[in-house]
PDB file of N, CA and C in Angstrom:
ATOM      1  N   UNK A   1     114.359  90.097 118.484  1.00 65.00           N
ATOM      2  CA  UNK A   1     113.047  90.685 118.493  1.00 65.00           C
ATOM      3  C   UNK A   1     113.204  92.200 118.611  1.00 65.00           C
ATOM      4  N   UNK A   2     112.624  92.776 118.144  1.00 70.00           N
ATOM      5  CA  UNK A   2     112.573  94.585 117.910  1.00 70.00           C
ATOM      6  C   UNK A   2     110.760  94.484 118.616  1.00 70.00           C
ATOM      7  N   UNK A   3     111.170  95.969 119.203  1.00 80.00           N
ATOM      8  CA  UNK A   3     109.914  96.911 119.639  1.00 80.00           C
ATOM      9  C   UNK A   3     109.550  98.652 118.668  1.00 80.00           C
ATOM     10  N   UNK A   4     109.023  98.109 117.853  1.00 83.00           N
ATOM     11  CA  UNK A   4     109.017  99.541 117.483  1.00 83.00           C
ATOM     12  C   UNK A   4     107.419 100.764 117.813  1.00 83.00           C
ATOM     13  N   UNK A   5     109.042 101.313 118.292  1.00 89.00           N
ATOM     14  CA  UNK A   5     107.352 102.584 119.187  1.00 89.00           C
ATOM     15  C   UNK A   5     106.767 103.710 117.997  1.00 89.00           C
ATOM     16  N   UNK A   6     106.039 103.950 117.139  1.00 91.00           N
ATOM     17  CA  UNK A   6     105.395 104.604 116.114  1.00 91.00           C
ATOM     18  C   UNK A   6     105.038 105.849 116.833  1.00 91.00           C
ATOM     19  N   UNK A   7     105.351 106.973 116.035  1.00 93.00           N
ATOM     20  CA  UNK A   7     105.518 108.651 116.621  1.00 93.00           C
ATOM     21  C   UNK A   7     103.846 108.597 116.601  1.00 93.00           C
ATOM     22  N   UNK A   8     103.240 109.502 117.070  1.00 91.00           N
ATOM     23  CA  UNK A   8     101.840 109.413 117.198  1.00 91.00           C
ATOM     24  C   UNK A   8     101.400 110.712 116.101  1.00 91.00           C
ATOM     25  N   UNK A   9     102.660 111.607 115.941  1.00 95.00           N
ATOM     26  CA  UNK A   9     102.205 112.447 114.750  1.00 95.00           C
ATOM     27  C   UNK A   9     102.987 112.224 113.485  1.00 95.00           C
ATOM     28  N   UNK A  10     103.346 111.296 113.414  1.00 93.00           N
ATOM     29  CA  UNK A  10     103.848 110.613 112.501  1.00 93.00           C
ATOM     30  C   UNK A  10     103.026 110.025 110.949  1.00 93.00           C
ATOM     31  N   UNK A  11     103.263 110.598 109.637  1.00 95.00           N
ATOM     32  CA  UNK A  11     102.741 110.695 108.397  1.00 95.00           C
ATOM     33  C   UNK A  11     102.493 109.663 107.401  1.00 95.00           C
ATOM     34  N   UNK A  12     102.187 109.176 106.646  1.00 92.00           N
ATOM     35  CA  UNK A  12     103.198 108.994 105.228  1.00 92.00           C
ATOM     36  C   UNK A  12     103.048 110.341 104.317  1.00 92.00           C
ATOM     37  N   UNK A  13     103.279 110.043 103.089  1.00 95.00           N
ATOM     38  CA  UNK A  13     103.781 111.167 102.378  1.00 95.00           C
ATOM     39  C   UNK A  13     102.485 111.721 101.815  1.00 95.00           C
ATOM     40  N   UNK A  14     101.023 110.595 101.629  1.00 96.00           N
ATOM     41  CA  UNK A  14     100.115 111.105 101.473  1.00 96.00           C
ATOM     42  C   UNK A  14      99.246 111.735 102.345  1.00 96.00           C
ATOM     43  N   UNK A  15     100.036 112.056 103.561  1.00 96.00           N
ATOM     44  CA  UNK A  15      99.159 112.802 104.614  1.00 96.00           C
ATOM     45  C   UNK A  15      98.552 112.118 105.489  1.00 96.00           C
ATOM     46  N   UNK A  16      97.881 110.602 105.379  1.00 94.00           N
ATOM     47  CA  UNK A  16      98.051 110.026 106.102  1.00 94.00           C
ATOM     48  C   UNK A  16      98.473 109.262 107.243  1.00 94.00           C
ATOM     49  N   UNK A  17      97.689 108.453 108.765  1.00 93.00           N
ATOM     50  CA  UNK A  17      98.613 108.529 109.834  1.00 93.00           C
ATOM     51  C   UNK A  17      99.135 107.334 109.632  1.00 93.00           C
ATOM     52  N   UNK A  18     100.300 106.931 110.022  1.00 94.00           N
ATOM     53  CA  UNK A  18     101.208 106.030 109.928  1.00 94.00           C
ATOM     54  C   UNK A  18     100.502 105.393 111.479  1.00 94.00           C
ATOM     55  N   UNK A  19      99.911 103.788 111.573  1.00 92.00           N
ATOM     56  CA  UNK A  19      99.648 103.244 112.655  1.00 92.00           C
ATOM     57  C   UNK A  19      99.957 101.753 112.219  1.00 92.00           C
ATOM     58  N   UNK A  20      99.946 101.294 113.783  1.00 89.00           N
ATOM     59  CA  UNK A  20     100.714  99.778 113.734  1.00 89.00           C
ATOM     60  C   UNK A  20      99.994  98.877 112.343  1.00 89.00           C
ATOM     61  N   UNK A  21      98.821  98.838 111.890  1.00 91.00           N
ATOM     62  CA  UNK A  21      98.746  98.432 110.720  1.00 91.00           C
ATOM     63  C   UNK A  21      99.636  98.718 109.483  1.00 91.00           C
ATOM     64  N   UNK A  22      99.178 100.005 109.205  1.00 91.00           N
ATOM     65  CA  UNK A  22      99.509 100.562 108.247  1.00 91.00           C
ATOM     66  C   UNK A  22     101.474 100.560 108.338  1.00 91.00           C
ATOM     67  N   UNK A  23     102.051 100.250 109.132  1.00 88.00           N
ATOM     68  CA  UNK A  23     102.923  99.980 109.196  1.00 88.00           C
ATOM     69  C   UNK A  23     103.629  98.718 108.660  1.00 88.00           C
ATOM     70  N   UNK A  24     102.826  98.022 109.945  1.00 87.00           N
ATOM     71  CA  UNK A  24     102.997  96.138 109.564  1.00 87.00           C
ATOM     72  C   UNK A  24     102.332  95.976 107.885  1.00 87.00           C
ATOM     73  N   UNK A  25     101.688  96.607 106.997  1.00 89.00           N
ATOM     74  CA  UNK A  25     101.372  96.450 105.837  1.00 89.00           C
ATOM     75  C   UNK A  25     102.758  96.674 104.361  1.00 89.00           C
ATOM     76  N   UNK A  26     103.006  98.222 105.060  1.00 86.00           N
ATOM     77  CA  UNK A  26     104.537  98.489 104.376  1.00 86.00           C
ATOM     78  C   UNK A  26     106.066  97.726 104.597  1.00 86.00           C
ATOM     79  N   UNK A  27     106.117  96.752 105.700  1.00 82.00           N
ATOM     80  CA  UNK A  27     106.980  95.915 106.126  1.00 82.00           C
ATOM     81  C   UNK A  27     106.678  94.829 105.509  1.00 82.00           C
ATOM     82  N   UNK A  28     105.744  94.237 105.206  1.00 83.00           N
ATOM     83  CA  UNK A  28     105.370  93.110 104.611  1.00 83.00           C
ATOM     84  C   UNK A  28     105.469  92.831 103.481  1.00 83.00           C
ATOM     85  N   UNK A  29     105.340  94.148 102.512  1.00 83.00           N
ATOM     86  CA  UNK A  29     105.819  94.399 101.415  1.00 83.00           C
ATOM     87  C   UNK A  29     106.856  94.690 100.854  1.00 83.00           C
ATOM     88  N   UNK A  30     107.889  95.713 101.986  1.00 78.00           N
ATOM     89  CA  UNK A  30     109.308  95.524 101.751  1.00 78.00           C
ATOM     90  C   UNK A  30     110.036  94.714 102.156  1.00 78.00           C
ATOM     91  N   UNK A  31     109.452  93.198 102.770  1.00 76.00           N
ATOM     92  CA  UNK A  31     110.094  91.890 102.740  1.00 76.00           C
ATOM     93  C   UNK A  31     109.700  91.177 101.646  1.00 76.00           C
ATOM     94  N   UNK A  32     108.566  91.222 101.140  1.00 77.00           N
ATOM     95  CA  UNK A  32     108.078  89.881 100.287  1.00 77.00           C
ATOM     96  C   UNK A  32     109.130  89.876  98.737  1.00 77.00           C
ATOM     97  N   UNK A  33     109.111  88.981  98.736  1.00 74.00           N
ATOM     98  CA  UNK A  33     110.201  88.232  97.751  1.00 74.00           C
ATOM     99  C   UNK A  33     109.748  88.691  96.482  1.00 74.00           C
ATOM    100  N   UNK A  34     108.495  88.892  95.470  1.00 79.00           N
ATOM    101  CA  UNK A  34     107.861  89.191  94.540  1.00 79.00           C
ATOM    102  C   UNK A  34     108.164  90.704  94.773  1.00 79.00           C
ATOM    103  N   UNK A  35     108.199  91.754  95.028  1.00 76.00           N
ATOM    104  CA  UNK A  35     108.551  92.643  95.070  1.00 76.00           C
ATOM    105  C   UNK A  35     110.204  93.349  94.739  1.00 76.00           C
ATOM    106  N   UNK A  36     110.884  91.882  94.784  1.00 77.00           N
ATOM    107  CA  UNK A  36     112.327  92.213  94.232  1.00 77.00           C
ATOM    108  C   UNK A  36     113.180  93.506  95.068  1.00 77.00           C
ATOM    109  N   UNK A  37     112.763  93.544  96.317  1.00 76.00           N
ATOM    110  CA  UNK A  37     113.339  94.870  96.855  1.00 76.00           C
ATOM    111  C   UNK A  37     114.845  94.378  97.430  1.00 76.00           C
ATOM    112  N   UNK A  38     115.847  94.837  96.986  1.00 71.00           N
ATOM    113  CA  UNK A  38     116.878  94.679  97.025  1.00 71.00           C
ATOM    114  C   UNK A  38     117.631  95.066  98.187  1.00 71.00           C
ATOM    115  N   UNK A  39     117.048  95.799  99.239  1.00 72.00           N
ATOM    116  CA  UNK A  39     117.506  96.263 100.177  1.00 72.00           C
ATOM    117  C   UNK A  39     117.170  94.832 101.536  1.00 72.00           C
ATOM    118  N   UNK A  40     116.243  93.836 101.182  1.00 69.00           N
ATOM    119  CA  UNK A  40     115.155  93.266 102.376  1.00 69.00           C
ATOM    120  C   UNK A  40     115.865  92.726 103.117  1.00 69.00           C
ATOM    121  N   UNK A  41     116.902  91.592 102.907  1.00 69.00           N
ATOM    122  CA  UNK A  41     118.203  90.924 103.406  1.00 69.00           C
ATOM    123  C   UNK A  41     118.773  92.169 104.544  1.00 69.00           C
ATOM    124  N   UNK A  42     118.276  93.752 104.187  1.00 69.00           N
ATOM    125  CA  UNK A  42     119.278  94.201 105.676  1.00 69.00           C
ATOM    126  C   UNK A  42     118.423  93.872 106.855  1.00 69.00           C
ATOM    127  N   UNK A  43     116.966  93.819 106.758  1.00 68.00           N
ATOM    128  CA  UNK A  43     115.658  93.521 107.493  1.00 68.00           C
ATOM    129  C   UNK A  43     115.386  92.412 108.080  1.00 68.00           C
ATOM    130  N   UNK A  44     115.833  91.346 107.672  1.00 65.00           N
ATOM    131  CA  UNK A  44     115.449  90.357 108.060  1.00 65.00           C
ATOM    132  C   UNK A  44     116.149  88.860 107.531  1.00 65.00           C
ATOM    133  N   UNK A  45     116.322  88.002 108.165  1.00 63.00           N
ATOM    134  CA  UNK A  45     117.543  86.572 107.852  1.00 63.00           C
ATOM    135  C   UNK A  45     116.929  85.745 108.466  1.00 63.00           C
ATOM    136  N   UNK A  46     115.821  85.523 108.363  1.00 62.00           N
ATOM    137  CA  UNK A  46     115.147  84.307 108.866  1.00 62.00           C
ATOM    138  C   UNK A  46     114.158  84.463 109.047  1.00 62.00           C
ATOM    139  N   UNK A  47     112.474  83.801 110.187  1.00 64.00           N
ATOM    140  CA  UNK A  47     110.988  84.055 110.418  1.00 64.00           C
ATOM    141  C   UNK A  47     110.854  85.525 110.976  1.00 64.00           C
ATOM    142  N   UNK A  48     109.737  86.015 110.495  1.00 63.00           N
ATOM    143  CA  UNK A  48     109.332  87.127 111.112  1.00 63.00           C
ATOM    144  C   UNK A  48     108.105  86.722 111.715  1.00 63.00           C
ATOM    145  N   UNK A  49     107.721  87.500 112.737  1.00 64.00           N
ATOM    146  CA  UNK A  49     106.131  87.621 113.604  1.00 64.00           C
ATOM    147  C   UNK A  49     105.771  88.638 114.013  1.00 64.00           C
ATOM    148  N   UNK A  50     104.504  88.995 113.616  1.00 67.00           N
ATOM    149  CA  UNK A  50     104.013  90.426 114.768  1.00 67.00           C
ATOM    150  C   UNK A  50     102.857  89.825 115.931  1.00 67.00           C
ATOM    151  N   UNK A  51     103.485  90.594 117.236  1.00 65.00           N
ATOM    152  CA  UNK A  51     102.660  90.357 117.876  1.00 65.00           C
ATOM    153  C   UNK A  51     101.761  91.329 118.532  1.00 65.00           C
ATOM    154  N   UNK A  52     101.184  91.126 119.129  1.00 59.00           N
ATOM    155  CA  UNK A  52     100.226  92.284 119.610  1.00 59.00           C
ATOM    156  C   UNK A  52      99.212  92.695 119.626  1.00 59.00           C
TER     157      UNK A  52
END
């Protein structure tokens, strides 16, 4: 299980604030299988959950 603490002035590239959604949204997408992201296997090897 990971805790990840999100910087509070923390961006994306469109200027926008990076928050536990908007987070858990970009994770979800660089796991999902239809997306073909080739990196996802370093992320994750089995169920994921968010809680909170």
């Amino acid at each position: 299980m990971f805790e990840i603490a999100l910087n509070p002035d923390a961006k994306w590239q469109d200027g926008s604030v990076i928050n536990a959604d908007s987070y858990i949204y970009s994770m979800k997408q660089l796991l999902n299988s239809k997306m073909r992201n080739y990196r996802a296997n370093l992320y994750i090897s089995g169920e994921s959950a968010v809680a909170g």
